[in-house]
Amino acid sequence: NKKFDVVLALFHVISYITDDQKLDKVLSNIKKHLKSKGVFIFDIWFSPAVLRQKPSIRTKRVIKDNLELLRIAEPYEDFEKNIVEVKYTYYLNDRN
């Protein structure tokens, strides 16, 4: 039941809400928690830039001590819904 001067939603959080009814609920909840002169700060993906960069398969490898973690991110574009879904696959390897 608290109210705040600022609500932040960074790193494209709002872009992950792809359903209009869910977005309405999120925005209503934010409004409920903002003071009357409060500010909502957020960022979103710019679709033309995403399409120009072409989502691609990405990998990330982290090694700590004797463990190695490999993450593979495979994007799938749904042009009809104007979204990109990403499938993540993880491999954990004991380097011993």
Tab-separated table of C-alpha atoms in Angstrom:
chain	number	residue	atom	x	y	z
A	1	ASN	CA	0.000	0.000	0.000
A	2	LYS	CA	2.983	2.327	-0.469
A	3	LYS	CA	3.231	5.149	-2.987
A	4	PHE	CA	6.456	6.205	-4.655
A	5	ASP	CA	7.881	9.264	-6.404
A	6	VAL	CA	9.398	7.113	-9.164
A	7	VAL	CA	8.774	3.667	-10.628
A	8	LEU	CA	11.523	2.227	-12.851
A	9	ALA	CA	11.104	-0.562	-15.391
A	10	LEU	CA	14.446	-0.816	-17.154
A	11	PHE	CA	16.144	-3.315	-19.467
A	12	HIS	CA	13.099	-3.700	-21.723
A	13	VAL	CA	10.886	-5.195	-18.978
A	14	ILE	CA	7.756	-3.720	-20.572
A	15	SER	CA	8.701	-5.296	-23.932
A	16	TYR	CA	8.211	-8.744	-22.409
A	17	ILE	CA	4.517	-8.060	-21.806
A	18	THR	CA	2.960	-9.010	-25.139
A	19	ASP	CA	-0.688	-9.286	-24.102
A	20	ASP	CA	-2.767	-6.074	-24.047
A	21	GLN	CA	-4.829	-7.096	-20.997
A	22	LYS	CA	-1.690	-7.923	-19.010
A	23	LEU	CA	-0.121	-4.620	-20.041
A	24	ASP	CA	-3.244	-2.783	-18.844
A	25	LYS	CA	-2.939	-4.548	-15.462
A	26	VAL	CA	0.749	-3.670	-15.166
A	27	LEU	CA	0.161	-0.007	-16.016
A	28	SER	CA	-2.802	0.191	-13.607
A	29	ASN	CA	-0.683	-1.302	-10.841
A	30	ILE	CA	2.105	1.182	-11.545
A	31	LYS	CA	-0.357	4.074	-11.445
A	32	LYS	CA	-1.745	2.778	-8.145
A	33	HIS	CA	1.722	2.922	-6.593
A	34	LEU	CA	2.780	6.332	-7.923
A	35	LYS	CA	2.286	9.555	-6.004
A	36	SER	CA	0.102	12.117	-7.804
A	37	LYS	CA	3.122	13.833	-9.399
A	38	GLY	CA	5.154	10.626	-9.621
A	39	VAL	CA	7.134	9.572	-12.673
A	40	PHE	CA	7.179	6.228	-14.463
A	41	ILE	CA	10.460	5.613	-16.327
A	42	PHE	CA	10.760	2.695	-18.734
A	43	ASP	CA	12.429	1.658	-21.948
A	44	ILE	CA	11.250	-0.627	-24.728
A	45	TRP	CA	12.640	-2.292	-27.809
A	46	PHE	CA	12.410	-0.306	-31.013
A	47	SER	CA	11.024	-2.886	-33.442
A	48	PRO	CA	12.689	-1.527	-36.617
A	49	ALA	CA	16.094	-1.692	-34.913
A	50	VAL	CA	15.466	-5.254	-33.718
A	51	LEU	CA	14.460	-6.265	-37.234
A	52	ARG	CA	17.473	-4.523	-38.786
A	53	GLN	CA	19.928	-6.178	-36.402
A	54	LYS	CA	18.311	-9.555	-37.051
A	55	PRO	CA	18.170	-11.547	-33.808
A	56	SER	CA	20.877	-14.183	-33.957
A	57	ILE	CA	22.026	-17.240	-32.059
A	58	ARG	CA	24.280	-16.199	-29.191
A	59	THR	CA	26.432	-18.150	-26.825
A	60	LYS	CA	27.938	-17.289	-23.474
A	61	ARG	CA	30.524	-19.353	-21.639
A	62	VAL	CA	31.427	-18.905	-17.968
A	63	ILE	CA	34.196	-20.816	-16.221
A	64	LYS	CA	34.571	-20.866	-12.460
A	65	ASP	CA	36.954	-23.218	-10.746
A	66	ASN	CA	36.355	-26.618	-12.338
A	67	LEU	CA	32.895	-25.844	-13.692
A	68	GLU	CA	32.034	-24.562	-17.142
A	69	LEU	CA	28.578	-23.258	-18.035
A	70	LEU	CA	27.569	-22.776	-21.659
A	71	ARG	CA	24.359	-20.933	-22.539
A	72	ILE	CA	22.938	-20.938	-26.051
A	73	ALA	CA	20.202	-18.438	-26.916
A	74	GLU	CA	18.205	-19.225	-30.073
A	75	PRO	CA	15.728	-16.551	-31.191
A	76	TYR	CA	12.556	-17.274	-33.140
A	77	GLU	CA	10.819	-14.347	-34.838
A	78	ASP	CA	7.027	-14.224	-34.982
A	79	PHE	CA	6.361	-11.414	-37.449
A	80	GLU	CA	2.588	-11.759	-37.124
A	81	LYS	CA	2.688	-11.064	-33.369
A	82	ASN	CA	5.683	-8.705	-33.674
A	83	ILE	CA	7.652	-10.632	-31.029
A	84	VAL	CA	10.891	-12.554	-30.745
A	85	GLU	CA	10.879	-15.622	-28.517
A	86	VAL	CA	14.199	-16.956	-27.265
A	87	LYS	CA	14.871	-20.590	-26.416
A	88	TYR	CA	17.724	-21.056	-23.922
A	89	THR	CA	19.771	-24.227	-23.667
A	90	TYR	CA	22.290	-24.718	-20.871
A	91	TYR	CA	25.174	-27.140	-20.592
A	92	LEU	CA	27.090	-27.602	-17.355
A	93	ASN	CA	30.455	-29.331	-17.600
A	94	ASP	CA	32.733	-30.504	-14.793
A	95	ARG	CA	36.158	-29.794	-16.268
A	96	ASN	CA	37.694	-32.612	-14.214
